[in-house]
Each structure stands twice: as C-alpha cells, then as structure tokens.
PDB file of C-alpha atoms and ligand atoms in Angstrom:
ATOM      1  CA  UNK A1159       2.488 -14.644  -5.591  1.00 93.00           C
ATOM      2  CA  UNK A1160       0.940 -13.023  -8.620  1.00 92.00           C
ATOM      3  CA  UNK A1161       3.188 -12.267 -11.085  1.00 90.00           C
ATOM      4  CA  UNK A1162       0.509 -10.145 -13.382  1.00 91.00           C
ATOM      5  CA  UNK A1163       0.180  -7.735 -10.456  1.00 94.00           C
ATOM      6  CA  UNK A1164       3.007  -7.313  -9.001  1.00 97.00           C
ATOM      7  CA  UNK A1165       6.890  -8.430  -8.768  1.00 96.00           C
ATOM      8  CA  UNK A1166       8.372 -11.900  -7.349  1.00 97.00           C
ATOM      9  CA  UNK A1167      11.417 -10.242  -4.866  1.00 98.00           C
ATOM     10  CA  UNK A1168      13.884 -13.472  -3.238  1.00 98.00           C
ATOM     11  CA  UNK A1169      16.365 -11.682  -1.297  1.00 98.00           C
ATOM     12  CA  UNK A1170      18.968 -13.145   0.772  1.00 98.00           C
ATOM     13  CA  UNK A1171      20.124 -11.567   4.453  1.00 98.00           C
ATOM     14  CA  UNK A1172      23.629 -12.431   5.044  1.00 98.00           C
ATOM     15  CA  UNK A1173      23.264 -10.907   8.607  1.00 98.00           C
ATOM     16  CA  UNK A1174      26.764 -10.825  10.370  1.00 98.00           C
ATOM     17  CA  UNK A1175      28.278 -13.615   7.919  1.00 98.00           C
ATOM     18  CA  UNK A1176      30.923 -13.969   5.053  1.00 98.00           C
ATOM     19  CA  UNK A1177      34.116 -11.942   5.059  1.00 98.00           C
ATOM     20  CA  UNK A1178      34.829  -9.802   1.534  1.00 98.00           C
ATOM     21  CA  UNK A1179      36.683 -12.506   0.171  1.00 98.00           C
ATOM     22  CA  UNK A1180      33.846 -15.367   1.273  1.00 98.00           C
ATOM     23  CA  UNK A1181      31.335 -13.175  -0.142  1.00 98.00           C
ATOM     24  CA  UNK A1182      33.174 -12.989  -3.695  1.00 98.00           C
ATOM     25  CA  UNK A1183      33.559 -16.625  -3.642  1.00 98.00           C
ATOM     26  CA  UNK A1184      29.349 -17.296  -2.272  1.00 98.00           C
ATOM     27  CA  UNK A1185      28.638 -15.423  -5.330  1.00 98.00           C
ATOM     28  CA  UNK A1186      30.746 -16.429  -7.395  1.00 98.00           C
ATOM     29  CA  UNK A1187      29.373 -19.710  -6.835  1.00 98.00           C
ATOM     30  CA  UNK A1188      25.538 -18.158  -6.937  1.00 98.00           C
ATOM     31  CA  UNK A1189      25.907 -15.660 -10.467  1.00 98.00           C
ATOM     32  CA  UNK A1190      25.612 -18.744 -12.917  1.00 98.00           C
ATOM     33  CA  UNK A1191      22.856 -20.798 -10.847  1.00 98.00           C
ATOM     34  CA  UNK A1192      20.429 -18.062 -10.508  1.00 98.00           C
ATOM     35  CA  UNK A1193      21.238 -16.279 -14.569  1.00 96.00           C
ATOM     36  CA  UNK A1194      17.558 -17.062 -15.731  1.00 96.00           C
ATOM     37  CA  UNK A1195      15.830 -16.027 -12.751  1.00 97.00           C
ATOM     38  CA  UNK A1196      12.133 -15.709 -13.524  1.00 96.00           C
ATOM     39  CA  UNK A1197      12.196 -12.578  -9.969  1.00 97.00           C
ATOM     40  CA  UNK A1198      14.229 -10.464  -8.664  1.00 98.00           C
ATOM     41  CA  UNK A1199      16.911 -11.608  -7.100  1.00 98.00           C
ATOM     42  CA  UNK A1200      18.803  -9.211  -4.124  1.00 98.00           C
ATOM     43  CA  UNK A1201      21.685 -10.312  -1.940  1.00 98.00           C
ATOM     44  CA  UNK A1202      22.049  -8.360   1.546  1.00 99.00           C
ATOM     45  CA  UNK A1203      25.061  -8.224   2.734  1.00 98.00           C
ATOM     46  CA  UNK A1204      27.503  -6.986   5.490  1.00 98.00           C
ATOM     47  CA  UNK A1205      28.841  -3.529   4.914  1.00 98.00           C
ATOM     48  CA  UNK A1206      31.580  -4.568   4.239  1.00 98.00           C
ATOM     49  CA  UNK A1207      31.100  -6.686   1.529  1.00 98.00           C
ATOM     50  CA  UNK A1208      29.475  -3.667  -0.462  1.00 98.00           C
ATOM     51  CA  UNK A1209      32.253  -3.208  -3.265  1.00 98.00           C
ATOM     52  CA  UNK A1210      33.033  -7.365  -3.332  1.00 98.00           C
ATOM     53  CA  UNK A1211      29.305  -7.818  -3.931  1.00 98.00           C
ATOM     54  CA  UNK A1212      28.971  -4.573  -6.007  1.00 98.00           C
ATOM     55  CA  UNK A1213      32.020  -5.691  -8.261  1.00 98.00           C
ATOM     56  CA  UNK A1214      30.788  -9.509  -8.484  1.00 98.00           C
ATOM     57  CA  UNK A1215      27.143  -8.949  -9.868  1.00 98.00           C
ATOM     58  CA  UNK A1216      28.098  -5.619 -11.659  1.00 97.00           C
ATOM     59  CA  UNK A1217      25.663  -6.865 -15.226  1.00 96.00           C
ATOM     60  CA  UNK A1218      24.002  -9.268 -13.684  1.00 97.00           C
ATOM     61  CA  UNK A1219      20.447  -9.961 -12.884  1.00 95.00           C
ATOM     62  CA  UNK A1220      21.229  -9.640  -9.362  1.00 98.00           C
ATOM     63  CA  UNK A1221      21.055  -6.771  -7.315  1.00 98.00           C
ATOM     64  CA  UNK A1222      22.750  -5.766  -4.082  1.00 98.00           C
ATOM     65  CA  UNK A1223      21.181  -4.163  -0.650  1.00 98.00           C
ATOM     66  CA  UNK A1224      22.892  -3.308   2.720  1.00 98.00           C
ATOM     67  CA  UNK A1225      21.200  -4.922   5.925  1.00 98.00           C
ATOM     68  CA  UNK A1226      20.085  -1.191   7.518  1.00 98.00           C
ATOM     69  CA  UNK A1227      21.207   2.985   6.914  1.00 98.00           C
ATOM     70  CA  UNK A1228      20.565   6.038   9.136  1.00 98.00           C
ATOM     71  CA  UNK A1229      17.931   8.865   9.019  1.00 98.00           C
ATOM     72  CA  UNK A1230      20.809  11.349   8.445  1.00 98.00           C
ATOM     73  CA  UNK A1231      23.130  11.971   5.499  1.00 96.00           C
ATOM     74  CA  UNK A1232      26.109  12.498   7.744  1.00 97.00           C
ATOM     75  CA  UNK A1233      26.948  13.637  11.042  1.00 98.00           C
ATOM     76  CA  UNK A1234      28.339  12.507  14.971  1.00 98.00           C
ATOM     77  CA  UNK A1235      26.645   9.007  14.593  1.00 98.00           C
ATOM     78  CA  UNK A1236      29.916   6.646  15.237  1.00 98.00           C
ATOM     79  CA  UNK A1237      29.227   3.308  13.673  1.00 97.00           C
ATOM     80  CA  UNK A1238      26.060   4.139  11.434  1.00 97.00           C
ATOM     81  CA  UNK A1239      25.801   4.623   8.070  1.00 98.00           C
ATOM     82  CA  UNK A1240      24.240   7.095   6.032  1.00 98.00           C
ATOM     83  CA  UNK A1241      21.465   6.426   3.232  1.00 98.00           C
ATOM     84  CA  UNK A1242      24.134   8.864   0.640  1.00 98.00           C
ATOM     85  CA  UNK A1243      26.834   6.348   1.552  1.00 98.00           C
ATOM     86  CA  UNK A1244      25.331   3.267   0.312  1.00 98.00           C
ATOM     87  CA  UNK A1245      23.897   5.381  -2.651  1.00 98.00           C
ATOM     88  CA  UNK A1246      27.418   6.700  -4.102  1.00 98.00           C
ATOM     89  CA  UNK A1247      28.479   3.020  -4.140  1.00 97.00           C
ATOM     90  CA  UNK A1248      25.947   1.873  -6.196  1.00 97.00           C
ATOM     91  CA  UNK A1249      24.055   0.285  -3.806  1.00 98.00           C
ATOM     92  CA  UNK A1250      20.144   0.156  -4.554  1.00 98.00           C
ATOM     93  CA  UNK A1251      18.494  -1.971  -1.517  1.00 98.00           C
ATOM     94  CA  UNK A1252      18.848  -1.853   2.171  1.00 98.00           C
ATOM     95  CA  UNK A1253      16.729  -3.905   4.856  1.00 98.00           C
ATOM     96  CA  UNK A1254      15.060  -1.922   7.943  1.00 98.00           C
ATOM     97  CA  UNK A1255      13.398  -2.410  10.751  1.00 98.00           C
ATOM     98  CA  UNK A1256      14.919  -6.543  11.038  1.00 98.00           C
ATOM     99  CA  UNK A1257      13.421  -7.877  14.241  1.00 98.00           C
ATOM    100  CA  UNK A1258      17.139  -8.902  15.056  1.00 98.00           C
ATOM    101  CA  UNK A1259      17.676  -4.714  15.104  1.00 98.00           C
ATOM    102  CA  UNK A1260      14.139  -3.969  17.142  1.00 98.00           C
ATOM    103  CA  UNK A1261      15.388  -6.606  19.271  1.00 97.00           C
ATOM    104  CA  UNK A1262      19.086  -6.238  20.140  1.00 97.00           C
ATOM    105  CA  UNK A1263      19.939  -2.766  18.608  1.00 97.00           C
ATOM    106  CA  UNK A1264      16.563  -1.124  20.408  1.00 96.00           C
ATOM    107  CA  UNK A1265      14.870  -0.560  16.758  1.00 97.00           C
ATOM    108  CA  UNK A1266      11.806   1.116  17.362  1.00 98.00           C
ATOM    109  CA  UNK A1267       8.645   1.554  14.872  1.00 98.00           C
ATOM    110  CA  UNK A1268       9.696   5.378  15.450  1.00 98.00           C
ATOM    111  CA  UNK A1269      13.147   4.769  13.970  1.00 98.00           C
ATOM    112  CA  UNK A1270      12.069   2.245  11.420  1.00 98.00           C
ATOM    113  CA  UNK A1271      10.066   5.304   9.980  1.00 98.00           C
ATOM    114  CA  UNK A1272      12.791   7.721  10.401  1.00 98.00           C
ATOM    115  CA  UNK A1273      15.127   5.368   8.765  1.00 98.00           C
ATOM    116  CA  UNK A1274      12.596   4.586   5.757  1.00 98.00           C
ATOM    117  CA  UNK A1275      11.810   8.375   5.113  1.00 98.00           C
ATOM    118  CA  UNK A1276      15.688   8.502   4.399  1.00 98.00           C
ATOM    119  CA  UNK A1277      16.198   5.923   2.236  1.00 98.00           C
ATOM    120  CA  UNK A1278      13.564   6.873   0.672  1.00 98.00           C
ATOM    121  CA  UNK A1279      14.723  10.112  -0.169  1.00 98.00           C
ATOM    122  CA  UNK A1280      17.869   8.979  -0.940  1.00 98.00           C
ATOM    123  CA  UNK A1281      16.792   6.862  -3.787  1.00 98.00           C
ATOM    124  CA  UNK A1282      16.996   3.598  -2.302  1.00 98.00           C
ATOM    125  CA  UNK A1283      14.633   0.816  -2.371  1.00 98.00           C
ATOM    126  CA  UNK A1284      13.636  -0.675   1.117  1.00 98.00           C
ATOM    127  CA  UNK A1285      12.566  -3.962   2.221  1.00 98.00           C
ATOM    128  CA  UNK A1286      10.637  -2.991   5.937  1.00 98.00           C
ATOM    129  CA  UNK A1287      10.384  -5.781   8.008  1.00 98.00           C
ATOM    130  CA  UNK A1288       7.565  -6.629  10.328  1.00 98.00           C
ATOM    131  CA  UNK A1289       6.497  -9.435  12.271  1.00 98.00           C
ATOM    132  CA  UNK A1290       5.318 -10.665  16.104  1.00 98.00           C
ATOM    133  CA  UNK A1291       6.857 -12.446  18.519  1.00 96.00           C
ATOM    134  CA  UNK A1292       5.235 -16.103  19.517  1.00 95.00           C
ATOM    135  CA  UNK A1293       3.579 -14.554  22.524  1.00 96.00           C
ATOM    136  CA  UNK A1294       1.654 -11.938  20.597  1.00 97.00           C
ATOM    137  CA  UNK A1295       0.636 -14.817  18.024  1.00 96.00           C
ATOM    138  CA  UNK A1296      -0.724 -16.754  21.122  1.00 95.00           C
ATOM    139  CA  UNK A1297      -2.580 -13.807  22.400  1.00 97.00           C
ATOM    140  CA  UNK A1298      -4.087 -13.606  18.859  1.00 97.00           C
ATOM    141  CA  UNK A1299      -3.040 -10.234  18.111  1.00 98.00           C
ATOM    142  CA  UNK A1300      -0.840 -10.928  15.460  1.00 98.00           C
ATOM    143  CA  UNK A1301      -3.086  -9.150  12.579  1.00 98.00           C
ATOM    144  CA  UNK A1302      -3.120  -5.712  14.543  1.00 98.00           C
ATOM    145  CA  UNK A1303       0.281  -5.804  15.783  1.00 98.00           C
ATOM    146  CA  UNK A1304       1.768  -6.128  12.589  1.00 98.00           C
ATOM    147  CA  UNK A1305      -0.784  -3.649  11.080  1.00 98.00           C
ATOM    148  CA  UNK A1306       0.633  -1.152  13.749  1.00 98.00           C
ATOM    149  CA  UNK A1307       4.284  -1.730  12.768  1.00 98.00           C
ATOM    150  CA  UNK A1308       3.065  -1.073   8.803  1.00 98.00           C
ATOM    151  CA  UNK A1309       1.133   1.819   9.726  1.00 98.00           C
ATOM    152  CA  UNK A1310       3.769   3.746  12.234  1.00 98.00           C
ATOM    153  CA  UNK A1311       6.550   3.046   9.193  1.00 98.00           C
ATOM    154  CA  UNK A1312       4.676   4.908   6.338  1.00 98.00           C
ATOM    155  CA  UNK A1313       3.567   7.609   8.297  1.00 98.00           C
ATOM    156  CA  UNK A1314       4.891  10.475   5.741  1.00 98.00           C
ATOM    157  CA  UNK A1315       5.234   8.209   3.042  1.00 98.00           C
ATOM    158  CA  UNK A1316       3.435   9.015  -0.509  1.00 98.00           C
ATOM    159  CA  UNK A1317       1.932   7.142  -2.531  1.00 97.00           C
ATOM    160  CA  UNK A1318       4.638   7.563  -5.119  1.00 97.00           C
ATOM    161  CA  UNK A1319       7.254   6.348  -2.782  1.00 98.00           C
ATOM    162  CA  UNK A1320       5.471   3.329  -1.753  1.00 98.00           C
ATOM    163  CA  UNK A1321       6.091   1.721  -4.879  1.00 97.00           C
ATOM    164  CA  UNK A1322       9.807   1.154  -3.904  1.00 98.00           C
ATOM    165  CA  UNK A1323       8.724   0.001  -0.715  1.00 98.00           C
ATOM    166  CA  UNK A1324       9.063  -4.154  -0.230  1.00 98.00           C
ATOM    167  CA  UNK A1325       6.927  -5.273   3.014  1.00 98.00           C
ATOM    168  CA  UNK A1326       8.625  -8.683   4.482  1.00 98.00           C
ATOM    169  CA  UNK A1327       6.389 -10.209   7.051  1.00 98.00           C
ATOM    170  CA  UNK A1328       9.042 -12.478   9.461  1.00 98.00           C
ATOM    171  CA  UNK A1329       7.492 -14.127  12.080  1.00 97.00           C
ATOM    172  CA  UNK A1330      10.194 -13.208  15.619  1.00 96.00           C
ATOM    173  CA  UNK A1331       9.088 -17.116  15.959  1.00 95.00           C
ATOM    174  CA  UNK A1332      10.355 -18.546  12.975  1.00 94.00           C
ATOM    175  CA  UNK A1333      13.424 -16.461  12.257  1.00 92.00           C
ATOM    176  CA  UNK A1334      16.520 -18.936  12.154  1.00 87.00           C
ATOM    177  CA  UNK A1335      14.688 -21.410  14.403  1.00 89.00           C
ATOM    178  CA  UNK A1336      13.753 -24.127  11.611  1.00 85.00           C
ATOM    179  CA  UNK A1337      10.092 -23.251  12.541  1.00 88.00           C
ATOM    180  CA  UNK A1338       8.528 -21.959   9.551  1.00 89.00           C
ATOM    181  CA  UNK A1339       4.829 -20.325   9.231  1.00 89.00           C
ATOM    182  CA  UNK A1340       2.486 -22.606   7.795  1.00 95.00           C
ATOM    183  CA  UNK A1341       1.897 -21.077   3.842  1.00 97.00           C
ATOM    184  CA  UNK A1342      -2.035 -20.348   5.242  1.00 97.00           C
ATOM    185  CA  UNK A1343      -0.242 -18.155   8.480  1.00 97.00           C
ATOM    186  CA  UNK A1344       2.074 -16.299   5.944  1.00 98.00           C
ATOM    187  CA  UNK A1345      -0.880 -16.186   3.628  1.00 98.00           C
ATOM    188  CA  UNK A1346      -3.246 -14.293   6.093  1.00 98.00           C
ATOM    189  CA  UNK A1347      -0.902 -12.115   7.538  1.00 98.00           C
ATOM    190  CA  UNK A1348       0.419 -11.102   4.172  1.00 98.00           C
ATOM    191  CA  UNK A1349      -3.021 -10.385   2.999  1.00 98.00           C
ATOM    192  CA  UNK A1350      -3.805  -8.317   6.053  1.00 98.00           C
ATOM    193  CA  UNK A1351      -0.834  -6.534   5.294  1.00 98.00           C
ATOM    194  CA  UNK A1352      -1.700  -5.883   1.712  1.00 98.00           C
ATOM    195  CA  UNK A1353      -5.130  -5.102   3.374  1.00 98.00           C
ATOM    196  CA  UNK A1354      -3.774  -2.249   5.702  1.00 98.00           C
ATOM    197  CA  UNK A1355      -1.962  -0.970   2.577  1.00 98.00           C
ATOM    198  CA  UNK A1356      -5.109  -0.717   0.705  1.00 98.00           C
ATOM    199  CA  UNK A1357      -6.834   1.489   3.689  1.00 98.00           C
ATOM    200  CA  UNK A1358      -3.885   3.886   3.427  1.00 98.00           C
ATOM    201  CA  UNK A1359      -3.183   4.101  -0.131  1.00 98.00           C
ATOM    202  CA  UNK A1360      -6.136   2.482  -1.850  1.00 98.00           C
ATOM    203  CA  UNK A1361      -6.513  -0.815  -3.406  1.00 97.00           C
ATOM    204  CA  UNK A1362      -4.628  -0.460  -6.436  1.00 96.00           C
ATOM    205  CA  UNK A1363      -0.897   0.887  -4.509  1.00 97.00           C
ATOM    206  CA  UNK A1364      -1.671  -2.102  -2.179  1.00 98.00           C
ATOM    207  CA  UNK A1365      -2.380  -4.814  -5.292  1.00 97.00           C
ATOM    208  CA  UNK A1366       1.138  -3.523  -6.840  1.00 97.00           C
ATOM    209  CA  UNK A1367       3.287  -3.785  -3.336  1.00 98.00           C
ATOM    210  CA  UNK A1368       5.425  -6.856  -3.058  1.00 98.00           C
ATOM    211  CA  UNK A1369       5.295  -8.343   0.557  1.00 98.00           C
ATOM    212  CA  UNK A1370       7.783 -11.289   0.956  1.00 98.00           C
ATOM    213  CA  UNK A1371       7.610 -14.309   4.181  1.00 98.00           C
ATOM    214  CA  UNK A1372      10.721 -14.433   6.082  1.00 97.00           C
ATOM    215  CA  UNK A1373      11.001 -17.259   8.768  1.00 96.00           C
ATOM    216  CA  UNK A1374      13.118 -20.252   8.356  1.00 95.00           C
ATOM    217  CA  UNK A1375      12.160 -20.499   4.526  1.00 96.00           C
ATOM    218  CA  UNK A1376      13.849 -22.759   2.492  1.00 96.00           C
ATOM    219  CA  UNK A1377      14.305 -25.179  -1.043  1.00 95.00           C
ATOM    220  CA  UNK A1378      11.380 -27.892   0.409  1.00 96.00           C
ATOM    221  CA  UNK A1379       9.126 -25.812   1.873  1.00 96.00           C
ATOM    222  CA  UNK A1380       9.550 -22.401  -0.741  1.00 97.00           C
ATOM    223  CA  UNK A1381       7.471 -23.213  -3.375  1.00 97.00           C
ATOM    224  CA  UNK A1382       4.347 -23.968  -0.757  1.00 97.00           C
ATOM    225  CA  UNK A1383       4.961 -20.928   0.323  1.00 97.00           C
ATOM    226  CA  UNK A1384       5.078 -18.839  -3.095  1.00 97.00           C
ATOM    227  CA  UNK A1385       2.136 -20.297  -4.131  1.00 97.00           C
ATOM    228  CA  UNK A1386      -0.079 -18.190  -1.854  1.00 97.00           C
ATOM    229  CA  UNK A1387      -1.868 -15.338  -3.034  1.00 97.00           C
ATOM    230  CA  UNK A1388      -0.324 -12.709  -0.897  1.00 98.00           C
ATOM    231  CA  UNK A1389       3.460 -14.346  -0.610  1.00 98.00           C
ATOM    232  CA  UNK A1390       5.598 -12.266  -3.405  1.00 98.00           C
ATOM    233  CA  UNK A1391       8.536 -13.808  -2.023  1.00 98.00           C
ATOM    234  CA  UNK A1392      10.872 -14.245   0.738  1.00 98.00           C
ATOM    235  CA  UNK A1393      13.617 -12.668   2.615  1.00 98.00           C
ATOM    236  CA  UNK A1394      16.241 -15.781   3.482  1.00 98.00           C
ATOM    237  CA  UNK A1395      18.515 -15.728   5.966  1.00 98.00           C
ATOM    238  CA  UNK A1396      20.672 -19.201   6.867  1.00 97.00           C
ATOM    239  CA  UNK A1397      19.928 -21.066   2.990  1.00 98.00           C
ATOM    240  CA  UNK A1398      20.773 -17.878   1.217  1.00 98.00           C
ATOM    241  CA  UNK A1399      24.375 -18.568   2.954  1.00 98.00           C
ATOM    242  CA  UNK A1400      24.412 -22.131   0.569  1.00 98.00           C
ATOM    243  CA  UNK A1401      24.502 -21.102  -3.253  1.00 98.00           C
ATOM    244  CA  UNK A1402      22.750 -23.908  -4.347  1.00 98.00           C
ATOM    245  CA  UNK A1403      20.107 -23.968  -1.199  1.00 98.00           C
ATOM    246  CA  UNK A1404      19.622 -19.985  -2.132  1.00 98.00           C
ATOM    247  CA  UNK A1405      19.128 -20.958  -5.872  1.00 98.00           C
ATOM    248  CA  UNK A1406      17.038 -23.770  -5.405  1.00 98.00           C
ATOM    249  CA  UNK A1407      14.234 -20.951  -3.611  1.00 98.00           C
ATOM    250  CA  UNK A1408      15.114 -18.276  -6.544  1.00 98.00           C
ATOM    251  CA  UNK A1409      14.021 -21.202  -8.946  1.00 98.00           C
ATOM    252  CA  UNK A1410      10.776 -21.828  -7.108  1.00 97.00           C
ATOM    253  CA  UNK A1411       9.529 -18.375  -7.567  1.00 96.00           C
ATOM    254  CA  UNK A1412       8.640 -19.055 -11.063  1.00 86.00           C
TER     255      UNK A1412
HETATM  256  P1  PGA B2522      16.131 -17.278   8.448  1.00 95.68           P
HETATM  257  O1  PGA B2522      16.223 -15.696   8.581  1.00 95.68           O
HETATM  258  O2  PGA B2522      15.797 -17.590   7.012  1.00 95.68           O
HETATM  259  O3  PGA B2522      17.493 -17.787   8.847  1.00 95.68           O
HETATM  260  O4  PGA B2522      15.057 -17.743   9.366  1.00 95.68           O
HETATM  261  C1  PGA B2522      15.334 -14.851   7.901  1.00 95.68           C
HETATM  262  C2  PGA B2522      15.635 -13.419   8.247  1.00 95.68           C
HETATM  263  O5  PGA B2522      16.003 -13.148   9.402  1.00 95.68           O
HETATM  264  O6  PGA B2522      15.510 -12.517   7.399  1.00 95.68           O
END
C-alpha cells in the first residue's frame, strides 16, 4: 500500500451470513475495536442487514456496502435490486462482479459493466472484483485475463468516475479455500492491474485507484500482504465474520 498516493480500503464480505439481529450484535462487537482505524473500513453485508448495519455504524468510521445492485432503477426484475434502492437507504458501497456471482449467478464481464455504469450513476462507490481461476494461472494467462475483465468493466467509464471505483483482485483459487496468494502473486497482478489502468486513464487516475487482494486473507498473513506496493487492501470474506479476526487485519493496514 501507499498511503501518500492513494487510500488503504479493508472491507469485509459477509456473503450469505448473519441474520439482522447477528449482524447488530458482529458489529456491535466490531464498532469499538476498529474506532482508530488508520483506512477505511466497509462492512458488506446481506440485504437484509442494510438498516441493522446502517443503524449500528450510523457516526462511525465505518461505512456500509451491499454485496451486488442491478443496471436498472426499477422494473420486472423479481429478486434484484436496484442501484436507487440501496442509495435512499443510505447505503454508499456495493461489491460487483464477485467470482461467487460470475460463477453461480452466470455474472458476465458484460453485466459486471452494465451493473458498474449504474452504480455509478447512482452515486455509489463500487468495489469490481476480478480474478482467474487456478487453471488460467497454470496456463500463465493470469495477467491478460484479468486485464480483460478490468478493461470490459470500464468500458464507458470516465475518468471522473473512476475515482470511486475500488479494483479487488481475488484469486477463484484462493477464495475461502485457506490458500492465499503469495504477497509477490498479489503484488504483480495488482500492479498489472494498476498498469492496465494507467493505459486507459493515464498514470496519474491509475496511481490514485485503490486495488485491494481478496483470497483467504487474514490477521497472520495481512500485514505481508499490505506491505506490497500495489496491495491497498483487502476484501475479507470468512475472518471479517470474527470481530476480533476482522480487526486484527483493519489494524495491519496502518
Ligand atoms: P475469503 O473470501 O476471505 O473467505 O477467501 C474473500 C471474498 O470472497 O471476497
């Protein structure tokens, strides 16, 4: 990370976990351990723990973001939910394009950009989520797949929007499998991220865009991690479900 250039995001996915009441009580438990963060600190969490998680940080250093939103403001989509939605309830983050939605939910880089274009418009801050799978990483195309994925997402994006953008590289491989990156893999594929960035927006948009590792990250291995140029942070799935694992990662980013 490089906190002179840009900021230091930690952001928690909560995937399909906690109830409303569980997720008052997880923060309740979080709010005083993470008070002096040195970053940003952004829980994502199930829809409907919006107004729970809206209500429990309301003054706090800690911001809230739904897990995905729709391309449209309203309409005959049953089950989705619409950019305005999340935006009326406060809600100032929202995660696309998670490799668990590409993967089971038939998430394309096609609907990733629809889906950022929206949120976008609508005010909201997205965290874009790229990454290969193991075989593409064996075939040694990692660097150009991911490249793609960045590319095909910003396509109508300006430069002025980009800076709400957050990239998070996650590895298919390493998601929730206790098989983290090495900090030189997420360091490389960050920079070639940051890289790609810089060929579409120029270098300066690229040096200010935060782009987080997401893989298995955790309190021993976070702060090897961070420490990379190119590694602004990290989007956590299973610790950020543990206050004190979650806080222990928030306090390495310093
Ligand atoms: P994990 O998940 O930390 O459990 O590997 C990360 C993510 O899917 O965002």
């Amino acid at each position: 990370m490089n906190p002179a250039l840009r900021k230091t995001v930690i952001a928690g996915n909560w995937k399909m976990h906690k109830t409303p009441a569980e997720a008052k009580a997880l923060l309740g438990e979080l709010l005083p351990l993470v008070k002096d963060a040195a970053c940003q600190v952004i829980v994502c969490v199930p829809f409907v723990d919006l107004p729970a998680a809206l209500e429990a940080a309301a003054g706090t250093c800690v911001a809230v973001g739904a897990q995905n939103c729709h391309w449209e403001t309203s309409g005959a989509f049953t089950g989705e939910i619409s950019p305005a939605m999340l935006t009326s309830m406060g809600v100032s983050h929202v995660i696309l394009g998670h490799s668990e939605r590409r993967t089971y939910f038939g998430e394309t880089d096609q609907t990733v950009n629809r889906r950022l274009r929206a949120a976008l418009q609508a005010g909201l801050c997205p965290i874009v989520c790229v990454g290969e799978s193991l075989e593409q990483r064996q075939q040694g195309i990692t660097q150009e797949f991911v490249s793609m994925q960045v590319k095909i997402a910003l396509q109508g994006v300006s430069r002025e929007e980009l800076r709400r953008v957050t990239f998070a590289y996650e590895p298919i491989w390493a998601i929730g499998t206790g098989r983290t990156a090495t900090a030189e893999q997420a360091g490389e594929v960050c920079a070639g991220i940051r890289a790609t960035l810089a060929a579409l927006y120029g270098k300066e948009c690229a040096q200010g865009t935060t782009i987080q590792y997401g893989g298995s990250m955790n309190a021993g291995n976070a702060a090897e991690l961070l420490a990379q140029e190119d590694v602004d942070g990290g989007l956590i799935g299973g610790a950020s479900l543990k206050a004190p694992d979650f806080a222990a990662i928030v306090a390495a980013a310093r």
